[in-house]
PDB file of C-alpha atoms in Angstrom:
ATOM      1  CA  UNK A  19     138.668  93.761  95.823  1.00 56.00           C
ATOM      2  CA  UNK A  20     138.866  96.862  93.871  1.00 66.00           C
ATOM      3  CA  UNK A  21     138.147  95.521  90.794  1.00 69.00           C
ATOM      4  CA  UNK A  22     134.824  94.252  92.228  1.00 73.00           C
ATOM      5  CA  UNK A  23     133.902  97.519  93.160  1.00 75.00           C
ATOM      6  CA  UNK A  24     134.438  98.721  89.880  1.00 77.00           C
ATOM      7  CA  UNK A  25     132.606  96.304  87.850  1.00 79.00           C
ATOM      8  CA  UNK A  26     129.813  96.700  90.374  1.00 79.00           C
ATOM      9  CA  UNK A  27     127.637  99.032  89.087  1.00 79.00           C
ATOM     10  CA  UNK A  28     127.709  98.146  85.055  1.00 80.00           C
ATOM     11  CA  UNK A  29     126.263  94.181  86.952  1.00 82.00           C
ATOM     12  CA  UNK A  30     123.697  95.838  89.015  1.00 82.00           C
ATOM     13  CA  UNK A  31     122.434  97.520  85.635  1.00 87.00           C
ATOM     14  CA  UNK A  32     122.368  94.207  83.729  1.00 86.00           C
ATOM     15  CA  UNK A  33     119.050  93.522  84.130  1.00 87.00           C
ATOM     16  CA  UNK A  34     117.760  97.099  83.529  1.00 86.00           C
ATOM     17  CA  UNK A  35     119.700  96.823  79.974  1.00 88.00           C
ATOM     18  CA  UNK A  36     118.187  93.059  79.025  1.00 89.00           C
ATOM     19  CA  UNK A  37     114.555  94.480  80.054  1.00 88.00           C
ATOM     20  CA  UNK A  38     115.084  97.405  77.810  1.00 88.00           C
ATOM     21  CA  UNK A  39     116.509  94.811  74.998  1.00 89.00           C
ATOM     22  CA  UNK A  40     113.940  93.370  75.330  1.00 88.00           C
ATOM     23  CA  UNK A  41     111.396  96.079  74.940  1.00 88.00           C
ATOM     24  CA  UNK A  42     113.262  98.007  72.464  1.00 90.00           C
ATOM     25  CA  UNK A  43     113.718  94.828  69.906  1.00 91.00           C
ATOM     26  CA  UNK A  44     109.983  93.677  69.488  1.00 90.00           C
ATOM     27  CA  UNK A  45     109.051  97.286  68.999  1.00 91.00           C
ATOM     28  CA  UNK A  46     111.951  98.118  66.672  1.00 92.00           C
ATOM     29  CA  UNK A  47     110.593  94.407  64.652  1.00 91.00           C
ATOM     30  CA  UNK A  48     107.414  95.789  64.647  1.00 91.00           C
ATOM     31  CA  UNK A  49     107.897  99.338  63.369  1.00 92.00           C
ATOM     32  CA  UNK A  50     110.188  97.904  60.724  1.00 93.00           C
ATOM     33  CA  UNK A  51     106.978  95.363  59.601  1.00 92.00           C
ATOM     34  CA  UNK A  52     104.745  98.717  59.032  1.00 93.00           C
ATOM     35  CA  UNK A  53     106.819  99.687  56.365  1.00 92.00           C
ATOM     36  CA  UNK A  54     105.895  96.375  54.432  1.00 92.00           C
ATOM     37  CA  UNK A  55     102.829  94.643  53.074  1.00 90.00           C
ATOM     38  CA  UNK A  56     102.944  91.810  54.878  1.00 89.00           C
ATOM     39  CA  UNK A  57      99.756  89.864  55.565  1.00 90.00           C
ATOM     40  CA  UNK A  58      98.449  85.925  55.958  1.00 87.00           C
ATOM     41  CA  UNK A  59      97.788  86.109  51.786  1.00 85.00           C
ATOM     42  CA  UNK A  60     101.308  87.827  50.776  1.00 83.00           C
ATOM     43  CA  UNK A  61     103.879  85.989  52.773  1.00 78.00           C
ATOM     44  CA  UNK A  62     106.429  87.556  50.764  1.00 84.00           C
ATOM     45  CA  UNK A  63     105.758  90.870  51.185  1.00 85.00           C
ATOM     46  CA  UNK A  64     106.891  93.853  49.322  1.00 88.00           C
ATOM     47  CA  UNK A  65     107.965  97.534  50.834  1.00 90.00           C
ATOM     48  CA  UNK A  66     105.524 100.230  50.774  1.00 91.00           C
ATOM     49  CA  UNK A  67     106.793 102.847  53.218  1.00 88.00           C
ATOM     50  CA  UNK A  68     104.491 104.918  54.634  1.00 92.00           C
ATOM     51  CA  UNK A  69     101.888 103.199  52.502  1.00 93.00           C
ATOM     52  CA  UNK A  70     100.268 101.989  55.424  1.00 93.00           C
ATOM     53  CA  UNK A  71      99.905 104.610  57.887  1.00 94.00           C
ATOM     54  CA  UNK A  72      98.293 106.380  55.053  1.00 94.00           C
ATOM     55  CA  UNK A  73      95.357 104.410  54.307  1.00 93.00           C
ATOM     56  CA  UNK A  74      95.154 104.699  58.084  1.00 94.00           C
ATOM     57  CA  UNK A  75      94.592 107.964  58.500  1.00 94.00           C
ATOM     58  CA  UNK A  76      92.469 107.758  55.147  1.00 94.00           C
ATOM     59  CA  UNK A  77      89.965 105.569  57.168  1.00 91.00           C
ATOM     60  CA  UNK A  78      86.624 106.009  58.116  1.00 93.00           C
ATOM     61  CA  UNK A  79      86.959 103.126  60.447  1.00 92.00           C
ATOM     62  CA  UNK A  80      90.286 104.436  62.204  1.00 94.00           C
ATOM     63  CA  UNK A  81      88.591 108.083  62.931  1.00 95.00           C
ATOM     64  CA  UNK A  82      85.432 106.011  64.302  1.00 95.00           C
ATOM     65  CA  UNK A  83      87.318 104.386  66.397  1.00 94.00           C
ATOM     66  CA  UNK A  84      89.715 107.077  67.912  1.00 95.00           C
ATOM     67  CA  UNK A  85      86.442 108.837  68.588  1.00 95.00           C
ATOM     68  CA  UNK A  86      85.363 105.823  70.354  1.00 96.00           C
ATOM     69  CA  UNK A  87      88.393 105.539  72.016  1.00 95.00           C
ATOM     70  CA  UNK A  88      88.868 108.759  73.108  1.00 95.00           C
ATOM     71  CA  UNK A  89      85.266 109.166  74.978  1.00 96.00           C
ATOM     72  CA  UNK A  90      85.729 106.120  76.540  1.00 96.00           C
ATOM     73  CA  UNK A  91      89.326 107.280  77.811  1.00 95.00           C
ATOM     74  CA  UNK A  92      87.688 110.471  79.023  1.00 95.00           C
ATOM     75  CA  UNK A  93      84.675 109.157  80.156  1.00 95.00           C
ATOM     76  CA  UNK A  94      86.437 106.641  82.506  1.00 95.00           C
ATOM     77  CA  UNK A  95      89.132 108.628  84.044  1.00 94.00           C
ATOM     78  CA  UNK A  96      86.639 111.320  84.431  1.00 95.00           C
ATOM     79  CA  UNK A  97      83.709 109.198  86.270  1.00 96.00           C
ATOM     80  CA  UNK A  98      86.959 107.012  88.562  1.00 95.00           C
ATOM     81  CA  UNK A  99      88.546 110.307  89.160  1.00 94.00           C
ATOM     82  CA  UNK A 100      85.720 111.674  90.986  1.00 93.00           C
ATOM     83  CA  UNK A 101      84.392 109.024  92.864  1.00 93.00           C
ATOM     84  CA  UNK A 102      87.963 107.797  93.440  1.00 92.00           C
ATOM     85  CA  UNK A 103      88.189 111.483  95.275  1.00 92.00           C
ATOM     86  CA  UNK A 104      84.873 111.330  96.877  1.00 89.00           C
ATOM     87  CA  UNK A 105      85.421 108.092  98.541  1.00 89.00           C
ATOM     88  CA  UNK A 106      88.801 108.975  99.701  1.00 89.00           C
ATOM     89  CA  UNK A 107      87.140 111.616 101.220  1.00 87.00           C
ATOM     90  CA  UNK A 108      85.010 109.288 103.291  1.00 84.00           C
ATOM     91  CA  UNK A 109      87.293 107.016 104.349  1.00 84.00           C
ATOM     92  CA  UNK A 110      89.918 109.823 105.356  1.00 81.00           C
ATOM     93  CA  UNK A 111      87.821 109.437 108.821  1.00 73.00           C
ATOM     94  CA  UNK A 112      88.832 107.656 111.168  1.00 66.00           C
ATOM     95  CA  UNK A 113      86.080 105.399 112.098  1.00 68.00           C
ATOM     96  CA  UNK A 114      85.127 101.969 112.113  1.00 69.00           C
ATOM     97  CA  UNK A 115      82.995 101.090 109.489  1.00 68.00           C
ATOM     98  CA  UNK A 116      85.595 103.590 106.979  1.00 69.00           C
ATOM     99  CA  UNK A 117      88.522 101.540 108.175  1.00 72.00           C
ATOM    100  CA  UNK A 118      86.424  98.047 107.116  1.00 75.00           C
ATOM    101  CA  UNK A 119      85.388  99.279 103.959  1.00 75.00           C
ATOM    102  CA  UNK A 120      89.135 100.798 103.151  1.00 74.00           C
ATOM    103  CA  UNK A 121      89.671  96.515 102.953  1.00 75.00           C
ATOM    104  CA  UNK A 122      87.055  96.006 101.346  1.00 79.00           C
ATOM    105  CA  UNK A 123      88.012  98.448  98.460  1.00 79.00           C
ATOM    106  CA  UNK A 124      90.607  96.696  97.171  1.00 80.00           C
ATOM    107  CA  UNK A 125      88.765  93.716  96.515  1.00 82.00           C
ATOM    108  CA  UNK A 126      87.901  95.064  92.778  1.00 84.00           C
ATOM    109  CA  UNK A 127      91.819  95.452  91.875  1.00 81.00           C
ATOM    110  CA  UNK A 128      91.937  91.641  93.066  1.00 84.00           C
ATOM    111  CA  UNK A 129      89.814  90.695  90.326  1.00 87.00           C
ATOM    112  CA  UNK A 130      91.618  90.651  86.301  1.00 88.00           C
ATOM    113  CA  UNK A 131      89.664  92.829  84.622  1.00 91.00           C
ATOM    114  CA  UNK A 132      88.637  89.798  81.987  1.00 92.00           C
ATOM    115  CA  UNK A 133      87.418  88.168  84.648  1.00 92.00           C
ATOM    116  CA  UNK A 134      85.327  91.020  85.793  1.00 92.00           C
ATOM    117  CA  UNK A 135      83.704  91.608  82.470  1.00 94.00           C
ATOM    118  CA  UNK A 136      82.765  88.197  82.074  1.00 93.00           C
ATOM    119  CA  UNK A 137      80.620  88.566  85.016  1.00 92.00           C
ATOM    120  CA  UNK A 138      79.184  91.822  83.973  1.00 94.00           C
ATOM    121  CA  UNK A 139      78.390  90.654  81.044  1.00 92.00           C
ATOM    122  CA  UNK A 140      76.217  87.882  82.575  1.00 91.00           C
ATOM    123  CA  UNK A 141      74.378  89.882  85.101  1.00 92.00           C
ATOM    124  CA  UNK A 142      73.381  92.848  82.368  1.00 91.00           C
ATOM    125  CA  UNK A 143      71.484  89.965  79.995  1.00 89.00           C
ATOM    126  CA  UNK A 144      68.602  91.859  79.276  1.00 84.00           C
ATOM    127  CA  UNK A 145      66.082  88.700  80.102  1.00 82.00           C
ATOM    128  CA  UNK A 146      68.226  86.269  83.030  1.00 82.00           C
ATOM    129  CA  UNK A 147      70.654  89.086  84.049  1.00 84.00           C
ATOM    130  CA  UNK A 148      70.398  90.416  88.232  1.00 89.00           C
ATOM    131  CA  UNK A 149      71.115  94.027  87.130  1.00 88.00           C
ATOM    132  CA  UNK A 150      67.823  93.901  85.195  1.00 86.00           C
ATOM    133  CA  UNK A 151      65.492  91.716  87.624  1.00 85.00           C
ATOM    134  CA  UNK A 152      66.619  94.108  90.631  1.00 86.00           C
ATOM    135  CA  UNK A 153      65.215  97.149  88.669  1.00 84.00           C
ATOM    136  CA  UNK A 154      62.411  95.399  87.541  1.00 83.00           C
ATOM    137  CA  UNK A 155      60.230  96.359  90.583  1.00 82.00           C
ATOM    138  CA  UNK A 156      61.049 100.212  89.888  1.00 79.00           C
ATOM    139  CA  UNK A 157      59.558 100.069  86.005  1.00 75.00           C
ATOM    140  CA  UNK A 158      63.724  99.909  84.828  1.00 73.00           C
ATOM    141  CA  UNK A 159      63.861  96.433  83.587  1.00 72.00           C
ATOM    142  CA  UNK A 160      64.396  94.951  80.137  1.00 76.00           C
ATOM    143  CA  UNK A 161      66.926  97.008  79.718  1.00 80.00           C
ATOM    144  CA  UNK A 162      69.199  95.835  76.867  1.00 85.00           C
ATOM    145  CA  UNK A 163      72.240  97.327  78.155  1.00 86.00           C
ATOM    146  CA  UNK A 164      75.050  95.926  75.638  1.00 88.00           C
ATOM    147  CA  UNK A 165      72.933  95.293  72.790  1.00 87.00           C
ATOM    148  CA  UNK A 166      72.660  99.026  71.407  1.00 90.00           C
ATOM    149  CA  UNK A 167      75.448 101.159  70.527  1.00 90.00           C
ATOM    150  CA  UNK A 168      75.174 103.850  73.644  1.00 91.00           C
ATOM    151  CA  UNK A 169      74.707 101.118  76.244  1.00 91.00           C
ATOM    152  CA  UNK A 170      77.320  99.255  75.600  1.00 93.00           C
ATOM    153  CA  UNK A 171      79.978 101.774  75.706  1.00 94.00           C
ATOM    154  CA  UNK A 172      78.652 103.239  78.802  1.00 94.00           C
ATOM    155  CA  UNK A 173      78.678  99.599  80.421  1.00 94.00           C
ATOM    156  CA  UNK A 174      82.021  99.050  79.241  1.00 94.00           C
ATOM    157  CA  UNK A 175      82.699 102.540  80.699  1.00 95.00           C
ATOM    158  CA  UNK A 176      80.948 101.224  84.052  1.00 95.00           C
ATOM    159  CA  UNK A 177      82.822  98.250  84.724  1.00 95.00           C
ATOM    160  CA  UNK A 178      85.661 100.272  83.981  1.00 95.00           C
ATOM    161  CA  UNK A 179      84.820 102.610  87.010  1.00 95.00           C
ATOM    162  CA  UNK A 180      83.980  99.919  88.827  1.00 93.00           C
ATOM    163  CA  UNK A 181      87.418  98.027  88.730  1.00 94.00           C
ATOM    164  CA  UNK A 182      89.622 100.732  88.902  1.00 94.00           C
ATOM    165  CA  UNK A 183      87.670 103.295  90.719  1.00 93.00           C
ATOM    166  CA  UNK A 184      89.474 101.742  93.928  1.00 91.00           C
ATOM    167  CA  UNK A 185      92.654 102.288  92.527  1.00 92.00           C
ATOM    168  CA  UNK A 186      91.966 106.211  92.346  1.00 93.00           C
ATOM    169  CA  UNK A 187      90.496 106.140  95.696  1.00 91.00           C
ATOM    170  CA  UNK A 188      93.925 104.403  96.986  1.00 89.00           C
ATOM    171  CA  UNK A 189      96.248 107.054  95.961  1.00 90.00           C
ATOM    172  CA  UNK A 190      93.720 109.834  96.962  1.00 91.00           C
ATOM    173  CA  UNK A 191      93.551 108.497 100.532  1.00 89.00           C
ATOM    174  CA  UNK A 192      97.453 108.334 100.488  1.00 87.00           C
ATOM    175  CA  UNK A 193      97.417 111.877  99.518  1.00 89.00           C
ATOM    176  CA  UNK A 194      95.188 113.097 101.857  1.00 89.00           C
ATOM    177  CA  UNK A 195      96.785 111.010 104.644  1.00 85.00           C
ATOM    178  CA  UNK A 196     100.369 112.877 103.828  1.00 86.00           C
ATOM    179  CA  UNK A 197      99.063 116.243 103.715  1.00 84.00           C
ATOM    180  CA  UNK A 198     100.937 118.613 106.727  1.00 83.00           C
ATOM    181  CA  UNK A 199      98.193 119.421 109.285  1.00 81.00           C
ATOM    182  CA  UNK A 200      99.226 122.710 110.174  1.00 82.00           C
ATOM    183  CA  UNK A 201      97.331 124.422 107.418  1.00 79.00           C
ATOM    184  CA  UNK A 202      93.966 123.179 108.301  1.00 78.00           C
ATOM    185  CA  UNK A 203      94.828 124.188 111.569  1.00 77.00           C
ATOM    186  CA  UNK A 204      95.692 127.463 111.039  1.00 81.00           C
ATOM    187  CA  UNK A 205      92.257 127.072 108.821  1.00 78.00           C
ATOM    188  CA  UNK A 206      90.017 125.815 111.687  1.00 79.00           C
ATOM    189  CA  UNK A 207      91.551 128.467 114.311  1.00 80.00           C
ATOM    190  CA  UNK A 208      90.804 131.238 111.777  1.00 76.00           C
ATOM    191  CA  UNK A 209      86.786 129.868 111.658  1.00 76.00           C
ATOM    192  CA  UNK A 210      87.031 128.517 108.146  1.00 75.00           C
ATOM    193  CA  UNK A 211      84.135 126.028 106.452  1.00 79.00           C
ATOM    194  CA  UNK A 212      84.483 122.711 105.306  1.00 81.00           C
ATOM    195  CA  UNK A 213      83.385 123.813 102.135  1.00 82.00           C
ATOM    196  CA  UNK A 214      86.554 126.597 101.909  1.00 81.00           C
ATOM    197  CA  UNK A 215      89.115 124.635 103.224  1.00 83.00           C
ATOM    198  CA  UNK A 216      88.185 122.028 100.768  1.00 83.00           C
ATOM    199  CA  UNK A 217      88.963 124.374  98.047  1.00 83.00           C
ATOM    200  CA  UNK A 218      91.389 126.147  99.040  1.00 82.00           C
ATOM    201  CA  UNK A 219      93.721 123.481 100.893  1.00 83.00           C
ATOM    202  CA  UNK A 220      92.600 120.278 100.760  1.00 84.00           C
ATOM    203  CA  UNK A 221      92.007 119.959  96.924  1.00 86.00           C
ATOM    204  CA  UNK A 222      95.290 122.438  95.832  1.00 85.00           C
ATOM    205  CA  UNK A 223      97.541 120.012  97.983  1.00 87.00           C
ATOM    206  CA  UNK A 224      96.112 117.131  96.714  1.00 89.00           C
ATOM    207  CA  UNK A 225      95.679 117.664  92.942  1.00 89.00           C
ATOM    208  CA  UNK A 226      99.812 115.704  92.310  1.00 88.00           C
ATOM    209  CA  UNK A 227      98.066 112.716  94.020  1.00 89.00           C
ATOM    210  CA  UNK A 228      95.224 113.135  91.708  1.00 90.00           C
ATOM    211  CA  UNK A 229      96.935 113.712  88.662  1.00 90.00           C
ATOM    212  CA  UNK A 230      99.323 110.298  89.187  1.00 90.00           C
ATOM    213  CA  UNK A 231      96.134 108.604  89.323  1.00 91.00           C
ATOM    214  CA  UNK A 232      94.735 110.346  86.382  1.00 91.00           C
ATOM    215  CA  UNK A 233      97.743 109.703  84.302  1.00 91.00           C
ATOM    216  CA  UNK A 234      97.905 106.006  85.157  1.00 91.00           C
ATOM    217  CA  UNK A 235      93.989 105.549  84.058  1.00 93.00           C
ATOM    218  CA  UNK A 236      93.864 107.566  81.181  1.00 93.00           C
ATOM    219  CA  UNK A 237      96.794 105.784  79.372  1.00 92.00           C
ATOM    220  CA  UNK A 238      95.588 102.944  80.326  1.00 92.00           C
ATOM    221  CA  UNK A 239      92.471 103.776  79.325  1.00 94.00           C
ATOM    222  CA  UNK A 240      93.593 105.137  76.006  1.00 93.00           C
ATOM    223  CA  UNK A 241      94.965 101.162  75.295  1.00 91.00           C
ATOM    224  CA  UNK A 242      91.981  99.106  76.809  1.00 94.00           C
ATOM    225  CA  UNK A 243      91.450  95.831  75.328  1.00 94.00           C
ATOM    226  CA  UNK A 244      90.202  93.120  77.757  1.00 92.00           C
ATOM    227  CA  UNK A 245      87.142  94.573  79.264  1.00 94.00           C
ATOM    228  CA  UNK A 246      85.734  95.718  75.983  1.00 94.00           C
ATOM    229  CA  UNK A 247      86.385  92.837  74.067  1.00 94.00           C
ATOM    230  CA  UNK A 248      85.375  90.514  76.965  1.00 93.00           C
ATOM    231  CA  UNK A 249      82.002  92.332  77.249  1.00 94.00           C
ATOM    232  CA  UNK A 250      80.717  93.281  74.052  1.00 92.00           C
ATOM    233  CA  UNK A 251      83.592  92.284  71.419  1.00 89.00           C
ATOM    234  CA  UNK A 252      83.803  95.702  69.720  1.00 89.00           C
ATOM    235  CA  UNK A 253      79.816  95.632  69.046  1.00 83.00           C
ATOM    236  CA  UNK A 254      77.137  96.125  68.051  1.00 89.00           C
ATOM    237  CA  UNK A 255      78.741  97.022  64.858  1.00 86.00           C
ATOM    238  CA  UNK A 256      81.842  98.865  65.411  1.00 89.00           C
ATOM    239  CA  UNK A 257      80.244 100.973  68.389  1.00 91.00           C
ATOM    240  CA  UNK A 258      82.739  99.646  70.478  1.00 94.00           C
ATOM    241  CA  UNK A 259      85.881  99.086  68.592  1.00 95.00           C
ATOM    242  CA  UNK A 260      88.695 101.257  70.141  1.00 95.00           C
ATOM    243  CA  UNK A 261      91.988 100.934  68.953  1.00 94.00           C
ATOM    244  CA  UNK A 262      93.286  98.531  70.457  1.00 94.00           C
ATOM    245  CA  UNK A 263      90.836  96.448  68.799  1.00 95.00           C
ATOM    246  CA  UNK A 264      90.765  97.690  65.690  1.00 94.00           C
ATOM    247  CA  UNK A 265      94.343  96.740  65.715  1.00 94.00           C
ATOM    248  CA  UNK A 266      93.363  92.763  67.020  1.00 94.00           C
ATOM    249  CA  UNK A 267      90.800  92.710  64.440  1.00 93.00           C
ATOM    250  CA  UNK A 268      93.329  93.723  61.531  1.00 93.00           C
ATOM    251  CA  UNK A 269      96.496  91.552  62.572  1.00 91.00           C
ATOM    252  CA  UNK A 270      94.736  88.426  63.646  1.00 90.00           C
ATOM    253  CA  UNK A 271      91.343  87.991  62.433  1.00 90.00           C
ATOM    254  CA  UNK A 272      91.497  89.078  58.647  1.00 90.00           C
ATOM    255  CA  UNK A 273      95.323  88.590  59.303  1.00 91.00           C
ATOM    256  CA  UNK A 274      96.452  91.694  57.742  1.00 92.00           C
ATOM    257  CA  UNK A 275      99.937  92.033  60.351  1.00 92.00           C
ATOM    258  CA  UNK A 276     101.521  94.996  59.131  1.00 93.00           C
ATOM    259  CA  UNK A 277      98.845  96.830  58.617  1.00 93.00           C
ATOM    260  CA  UNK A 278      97.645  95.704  62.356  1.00 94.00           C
ATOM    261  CA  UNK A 279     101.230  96.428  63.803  1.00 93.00           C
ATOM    262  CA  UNK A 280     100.512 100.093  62.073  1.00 94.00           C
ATOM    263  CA  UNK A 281      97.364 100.722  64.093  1.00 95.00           C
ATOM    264  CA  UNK A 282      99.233 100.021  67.633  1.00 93.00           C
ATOM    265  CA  UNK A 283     102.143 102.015  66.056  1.00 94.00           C
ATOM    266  CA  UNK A 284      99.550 104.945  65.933  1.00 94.00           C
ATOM    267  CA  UNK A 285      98.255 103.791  68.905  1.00 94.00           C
ATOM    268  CA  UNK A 286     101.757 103.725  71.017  1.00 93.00           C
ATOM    269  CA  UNK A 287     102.390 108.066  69.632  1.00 93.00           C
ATOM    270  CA  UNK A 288      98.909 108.742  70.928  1.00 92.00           C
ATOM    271  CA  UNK A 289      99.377 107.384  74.177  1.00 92.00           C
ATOM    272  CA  UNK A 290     103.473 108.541  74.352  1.00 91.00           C
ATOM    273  CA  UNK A 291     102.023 112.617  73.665  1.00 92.00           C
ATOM    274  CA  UNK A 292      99.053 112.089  76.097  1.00 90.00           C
ATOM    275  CA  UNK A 293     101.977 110.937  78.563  1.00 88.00           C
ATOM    276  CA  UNK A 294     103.978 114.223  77.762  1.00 89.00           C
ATOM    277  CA  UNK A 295     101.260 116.574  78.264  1.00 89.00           C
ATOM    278  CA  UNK A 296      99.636 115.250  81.544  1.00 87.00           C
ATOM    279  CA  UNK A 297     103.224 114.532  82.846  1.00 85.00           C
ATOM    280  CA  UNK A 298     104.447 118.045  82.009  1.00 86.00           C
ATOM    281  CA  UNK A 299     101.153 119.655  83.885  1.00 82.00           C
ATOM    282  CA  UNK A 300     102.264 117.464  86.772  1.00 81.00           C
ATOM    283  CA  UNK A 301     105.344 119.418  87.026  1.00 77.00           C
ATOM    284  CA  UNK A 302     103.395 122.853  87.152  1.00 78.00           C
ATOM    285  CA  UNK A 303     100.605 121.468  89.964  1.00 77.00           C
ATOM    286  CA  UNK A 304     103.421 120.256  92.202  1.00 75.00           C
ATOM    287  CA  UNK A 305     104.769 123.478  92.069  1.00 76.00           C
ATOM    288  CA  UNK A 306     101.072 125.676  92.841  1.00 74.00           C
ATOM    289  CA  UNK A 307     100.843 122.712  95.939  1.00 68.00           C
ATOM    290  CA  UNK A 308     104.386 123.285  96.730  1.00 68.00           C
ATOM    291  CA  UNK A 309     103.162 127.031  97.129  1.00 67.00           C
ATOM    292  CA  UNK A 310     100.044 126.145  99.435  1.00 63.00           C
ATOM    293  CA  UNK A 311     102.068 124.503 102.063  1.00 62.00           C
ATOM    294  CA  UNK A 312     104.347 127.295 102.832  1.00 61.00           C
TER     295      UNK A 312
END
C-alpha cells in the first residue's frame, strides 16, 4: 500500500508530461527546420542559420502584414471589449427579457468561427447579399464591403466582434455578478450617482475580469486565421494578409516550409511578449481592485 502512495503522484502527472511532449517536440522540429532551406524545390536542404529570419525582417511583405495584423488585433479586442462590457451591463439586471437574452448570447460561441464567416461572406455580396438589400431603402446599398482594402478588414474585424463579443460579455457578467455588495451600498446610502459609482467601484473592481477577457482575445486575435481566410482569403491584394497567413501562404501554397515555419516562429515571440506584458499588468490591477474592496 505504501508504495502506491508513493508512485501516486509521478502517474497522476503522466498525462500532463505526454501533453507537454507533445507540444514541446513539434515546436522544437519546427524551430530546428528554420535554420534550413528547406522547401518543395530543394528537398535536400542545406543550413543557413539565421538566414531566414533575416530576409524576414528584410520584408516589405512581413512589415505589411504585422501592421495588418496588429490593427486588426487592436481593433477587435478594442470594439468586443466594450460592447462585451456594455452588454454585461444590461443583463446584470435582473429581469426577464435580460435573463432570455443572457441564453441567447451564447448562441454566437456555438457557431466555429469558419462557419460563421462563410455566412458573412454570403450576406455582404455587394449585389444578392441581405446586409446590402436591408440598407438599400436608407440610400446605403451597393456597398462592396470585402472587395476594397478598408472594407474588408473592418468586416473581418466585424464578424470578429460579432462571434466573440459574447465571450467578453460572459466573463464581464461573471465579474459583475461576484463583486461584494457592500460597497455600492455604502455608495447608495452616501447619495452617490450611477454615473460615480460606475467609475469609481464598479469599473476598478471589475477591470481583472476585463483584462482575462482582453488577454484571451487579443492573443487570439494576434494568431487569427479562419475568419480572415474564410471571408476574404488575405485580399484584395495583401490588404488582409496577417501573419498567420502570410505564414499559410509561404509553407503550403508556394511551398517554401522553412521559411513558412519562420513566420509562425516570429509569430509564436510576438504573441509569447504580448502574453507577458498584459499578464504582468494583470498582476498590478488585481492589486488597485484588491484596494477598492477594503
Amino acid at each position: 500500500m505504501g508504495w502506491r502512495l508513493t508512485l501516486r503522484p509521478y502517474v497522476l502527472i503522466v498525462p500532463a508530461l505526454l501533453l507537454t511532449c507533445g507540444i514541446l517536440y513539434p515546436f522544437g522540429l519546427g524551430l530546428y527546420y528554420t535554420l534550413f532551406d528547406f522547401s518543395a524545390s530543394k528537398p535536400q536542404p542545406d543550413m543557413v542559420r539565421f538566414e531566414n529570419y533575416t530576409t524576414v525582417f528584410t520584408q516589405e511583405a512581413f512589415w505589411n502584414s504585422a501592421w495588418v495584423t496588429v490593427l486588426y488585433a487592436v481593433g477587435a479586442a478594442l470594439v468586443e471589449t466594450v460592447l462585451g462590457v456594455a452588454v454585461a451591463l444590461l443583463l446584470h439586471r435582473s429581469t426577464l427579457v435580460g435573463r432570455v437574452l443572457e441564453k441567447i448570447l451564447i448562441l454566437p460561441l456555438m457557431i466555429a468561427p469558419v462557419i460563421a464567416a462563410i455566412i458573412w461572406k454570403l450576406m455582404l455580396q455587394p449585389s444578392v447579399g441581405v446586409v446590402n438589400y436591408l440598407l438599400r431603402p436608407f440610400g446605403l446599398g451597393g456597398v462592396q464591403w470585402t472587395d476594397t482594402p478598408t472594407g474588408a478588414l473592418l468586416s473581418s474585424i466585424a464578424v470578429d466582434v460579432w462571434v466573440y463579443t459574447p465571450f467578453v460579455a460572459i466573463l464581464a457578467l461573471a465579474g459583475l455578478r461576484s463583486l461584494p455588495t457592500s460597497p455600492f451600498e455604502a455608495a447608495a446610502v452616501d447619495g452617490a450617482g450611477w454615473w460615480y459609482t460606475f467609475r469609481r467601484l464598479t469599473l476598478p473592481m471589475l477591470w481583472p475580469y476585463v483584462l482575462v477577457a482582453v488577454i484571451f482575445r487579443f492573443m487570439d486575435s494576434l494568431k487569427v486565421f479562419d475568419i480572415i481566410y474564410a471571408l476574404t482569403e488575405g485580399g484584395p491584394g495583401d490588404s488582409t494578409v496577417v501573419l498567420q497567413i502570410r505564414a499559410y501562404l509561404e509553407a503550403i501554397r508556394f511551398q517554401r516550409y522553412s521559411f513558412g515555419i519562420s513566420y509562425t516562429i516570429v509569430l509564436w515571440a510576438v504573441v509569447y511578449l504580448a502574453a507577458m506584458v498584459l499578464v504582468k499588468h494583470l498582476g498590478k490591477i488585481q492589486r488597485r481592485a484588491a484596494e477598492v474592496t477594503t
